[in-house]
């Protein structure tokens, strides 16, 4: 395949960025999108031009590191991560536009790499169960209803990639937040801190500069792990209860 | 079961090995034998309990004054940082990713073992211990493994309390399954994403400590050197990967939890960033590297399709519980679509050769037999170009079928979908084929490594104050990690072992305050800066990636699934040439004071090249087949792996021999008191 790439280049957070065009030849449709970028970078290195910086690590759709806007869509046209997107999703002769995640709370560090540490700080605000090492009761002490266990699992699969934020016109992280609130809120172990957790995590979310949710639904459409939109209802419900009962 | 001659398990059941063969003569020098100075004694079932009691305590007021550097935030590092933070120590945690939660542990799929005996199928601490020692081909330390089995049950309790959503049955209790090579059901899992869920548990526990102020988190930081002062590890030099700043971090103790080095093969199932740098830098500063050639090859990965590939994807081994593995009986059928090959022309070779284990034979056997089938010319899928034994290039089909047709007929497609749906989807996405209608193609790939920095029973390396946990150390797995035991080790080390052993070391602290202007600290930092400057100034023609790929091809061909004396010697020569070329012809663009991924790769590749050479020397020395390490010169009449306990029941701990010197081999004898060594048989 022959393709043209329009890529956002920005040397660092402080300087301005711009789009650059590159031509690539002999791209096989078995390549992943990131392998195609590897090929580009080998070429650039050979020509003495600084390779394009982009984030990736596991390359199997689980670590959440890779993060690209491809033709205006978070992770591109398929419901998956960028590393699991393959060139067979494109056609010979296509022009592909590649940009970093767009959100105020995710500042660009270089080229296609953004800073997502705001997510860690949201977790620090309460996205855990307070249990110290060594004092846990036997795992069978608290059975969990299969339905709840499955629901908790389904939403615990969030990989923290940030596609939901990048896809949201408001730059809201409500899907990410809702996934964590629901994961811990479905389990008996998560009950004692359920309401303080939601208040603190939402406060941190707002503090980081993520926008409010107006139920547009772009987040769930872009989510590679198909986190359902109703986690946001769960989030709002827990928040209302928390505010009513004073945490 | 082991025959137990001495119920107190204190008398040796084997005699120390005496090595006769010396294939590696001329490549190394022999050093003093090594003993674990803190190895416990007494009945095996009391050793850990006794040690926890004997290890000195640090009172809570003093803990605040003690600083711990934790490099790595995977299961081993994340769990340890959380636990030490809770205990009140000051922890500084480092990782190269943008968030601790992205550490490579996140990718583990299959599950984690624990001797819970929830199924009442005869499991026990002793049986898990026994299976693990046997699965490691009697090349691990029995005290360490017993401890691992002992704390395994606590891991499950801990994780459930944190909210890790393990699979459950309708009654609300935890489900478990059995894994390759084991006959009891002791593997706990969270669909195909066990590593992710366990890591999120550890990560959340650690973030809680970040909020509490006991853990300070440094992401996008790469450790590039250990600081050693007066013989003790006292800090690290790390590069802020965004600003390029080279920083000094000092502490009372340093822990490396930096994962494995499987990426030395370039193509592996590891994350792209997984590397050996932290361990290798420590090795060059005097820490011993033990059993570096022990690599585990995973039999169920998606095969290589071409030159552009950056990684191989593993599919959970649980697939072997229901899928049947076969190749065409006749090489002429290999190009046909599998549906055109009638039943009688299919060779279900594992079921044929190993009737009692069938498709569930241990990983190394499943892997090697797949290789044998392809070497015979009965592989399927696209032919790929590879390096041949004689150094020339050849085209071979590298794939065997993993067929679910029978399983679908037996349980129905819906059941198969619930059990394996996500794996099937992943396969379809990567290959563009539908595994429900066409059998999957699989091939072995490098998965993880059992070698690593040498540590004693306290997980301390031979450098005082330098502790090593998780996949980065060598200790618990011997030659053949079974499935589901690496996660167990990571969390056992992180939550339960290290926090209990490190306090004995820290009880001597706080150590004398150290200044950044100390000459040893200044020198370590200057070394790092000089190295970075060198990479940027070579200004040759080849990228770091191209060297890494070439190294990988050499390693896979000569130090992969099957090894021979001639091949390994050839590989060592090739690697030495590659190293020379690297340092004169590397090309790294960009600057040191910015985010520079080419520079990061250059540093990692440089260390991989040196490690690769040592791996080959270690493999050359070990003229026996054990675990995934099959030495062509050491096999039984019917081609099975043949161990030599009389010669090689030792840990090979290598000391850095200097830039132009030869590595020094220290042998630690493995003495068994609780388990009698047996030749394995999976027939
Ligand atoms: C695809 C796959 C599937 C697997 N499935 C299973 C399974 O089902 N069951 C099982 O038991 N095991 C499995 N394993 C093995 C298991 O996942 C690993 O052995 C284990 O997770 C390693 O954990 P760790 O904490 O030691 O290291 P890792 O999780 O690899 O963490 C390493 C950490 O060190 C950091 N680091 C490394 N170098 C540096 C440096 N120089 N500077 C700063 N930071 C650094 C990284 O940022 C990271 O935080 C699997 C492995 C793979 C590859
Ligand atoms: S909710 Fe989905 S899109 Fe958002 S961070 Fe999680 S996995 Fe990514
Ligand atoms: S690189 Fe890990 S999810 Fe894409």
CSV table of N, CA, C and O and ligand atoms in Angstrom, one decimal, chain A residues 34 55-67 75 81-84 159 161, chain B residues 106, ligand 3:
chain,number,residue,atom,x,y,z
A,34,UNK,N,0.9,1.0,14.5
A,34,UNK,CA,2.2,1.5,15.1
A,34,UNK,C,3.4,0.9,14.4
A,34,UNK,O,4.4,1.6,14.3
A,55,UNK,N,3.6,7.4,21.9
A,55,UNK,CA,3.6,6.5,23.0
A,55,UNK,C,3.1,5.1,22.7
A,55,UNK,O,2.0,5.0,22.0
A,56,UNK,N,3.8,4.0,23.1
A,56,UNK,CA,3.2,2.7,23.0
A,56,UNK,C,4.0,1.8,24.0
A,56,UNK,O,5.2,2.2,24.3
A,57,UNK,N,3.5,0.7,24.4
A,57,UNK,CA,4.3,-0.2,25.2
A,57,UNK,C,3.9,-1.6,24.9
A,57,UNK,O,4.6,-2.4,24.2
A,58,UNK,N,2.8,-2.1,25.4
A,58,UNK,CA,2.4,-3.5,25.3
A,58,UNK,C,2.2,-3.9,23.9
A,58,UNK,O,2.4,-5.0,23.5
A,59,UNK,N,1.6,-3.1,23.1
A,59,UNK,CA,1.2,-3.3,21.7
A,59,UNK,C,0.3,-4.5,21.6
A,59,UNK,O,0.3,-5.3,20.7
A,60,UNK,N,-0.5,-4.8,22.7
A,60,UNK,CA,-1.5,-5.8,22.6
A,60,UNK,C,-2.8,-5.3,23.2
A,60,UNK,O,-3.6,-6.2,23.6
A,61,UNK,N,-3.0,-4.0,23.3
A,61,UNK,CA,-4.3,-3.5,23.6
A,61,UNK,C,-4.6,-3.5,25.1
A,61,UNK,O,-5.8,-3.5,25.4
A,62,UNK,N,-3.6,-3.6,26.0
A,62,UNK,CA,-4.0,-3.8,27.4
A,62,UNK,C,-3.4,-2.7,28.3
A,62,UNK,O,-3.9,-2.5,29.4
A,63,UNK,N,-2.3,-2.1,27.9
A,63,UNK,CA,-1.6,-1.2,28.8
A,63,UNK,C,-2.2,0.2,28.7
A,63,UNK,O,-2.0,1.0,29.7
A,64,UNK,N,-2.8,0.5,27.6
A,64,UNK,CA,-3.4,1.9,27.5
A,64,UNK,C,-2.5,3.0,27.2
A,64,UNK,O,-2.8,4.2,27.2
A,65,UNK,N,-1.2,2.6,26.8
A,65,UNK,CA,-0.3,3.7,26.5
A,65,UNK,C,-0.5,4.3,25.2
A,65,UNK,O,-0.4,5.6,25.1
A,66,UNK,N,-0.8,3.6,24.1
A,66,UNK,CA,-0.9,4.2,22.8
A,66,UNK,C,-2.1,5.1,22.7
A,66,UNK,O,-3.1,4.8,23.4
A,67,UNK,N,-2.0,6.1,22.0
A,67,UNK,CA,-3.0,7.2,22.1
A,67,UNK,C,-2.9,8.1,20.9
A,67,UNK,O,-2.1,9.0,20.9
A,75,UNK,N,-8.1,6.7,18.6
A,75,UNK,CA,-7.7,5.3,18.2
A,75,UNK,C,-8.1,4.9,16.8
A,75,UNK,O,-8.0,3.7,16.4
A,81,UNK,N,-7.7,-0.4,20.4
A,81,UNK,CA,-6.6,0.6,20.7
A,81,UNK,C,-5.8,0.8,19.4
A,81,UNK,O,-5.9,0.0,18.4
A,82,UNK,N,-5.0,1.8,19.3
A,82,UNK,CA,-4.2,2.1,18.1
A,82,UNK,C,-3.3,0.9,17.8
A,82,UNK,O,-3.1,0.6,16.7
A,83,UNK,N,-2.7,0.3,18.9
A,83,UNK,CA,-1.8,-0.8,18.6
A,83,UNK,C,-2.5,-2.0,18.0
A,83,UNK,O,-1.8,-2.8,17.4
A,84,UNK,N,-3.8,-2.1,18.2
A,84,UNK,CA,-4.5,-3.3,17.6
A,84,UNK,C,-5.2,-2.9,16.3
A,84,UNK,O,-6.0,-3.7,15.8
A,159,UNK,N,-8.7,0.6,30.6
A,159,UNK,CA,-7.2,0.6,30.5
A,159,UNK,C,-6.6,2.0,30.7
A,159,UNK,O,-5.4,2.2,30.5
A,161,UNK,N,-6.8,4.7,29.0
A,161,UNK,CA,-6.1,5.2,27.8
A,161,UNK,C,-6.4,6.7,27.5
A,161,UNK,O,-5.6,7.4,27.0
B,106,UNK,N,0.8,-5.9,33.4
B,106,UNK,CA,-0.5,-5.7,33.0
B,106,UNK,C,-0.9,-6.6,31.9
B,106,UNK,O,-2.1,-6.9,31.7
C,3,LIG,S1,0.4,-0.1,23.4
C,3,LIG,FE1,-0.6,-1.0,25.1
C,3,LIG,S2,-2.6,-0.6,24.6
C,3,LIG,FE2,-1.7,0.0,22.8
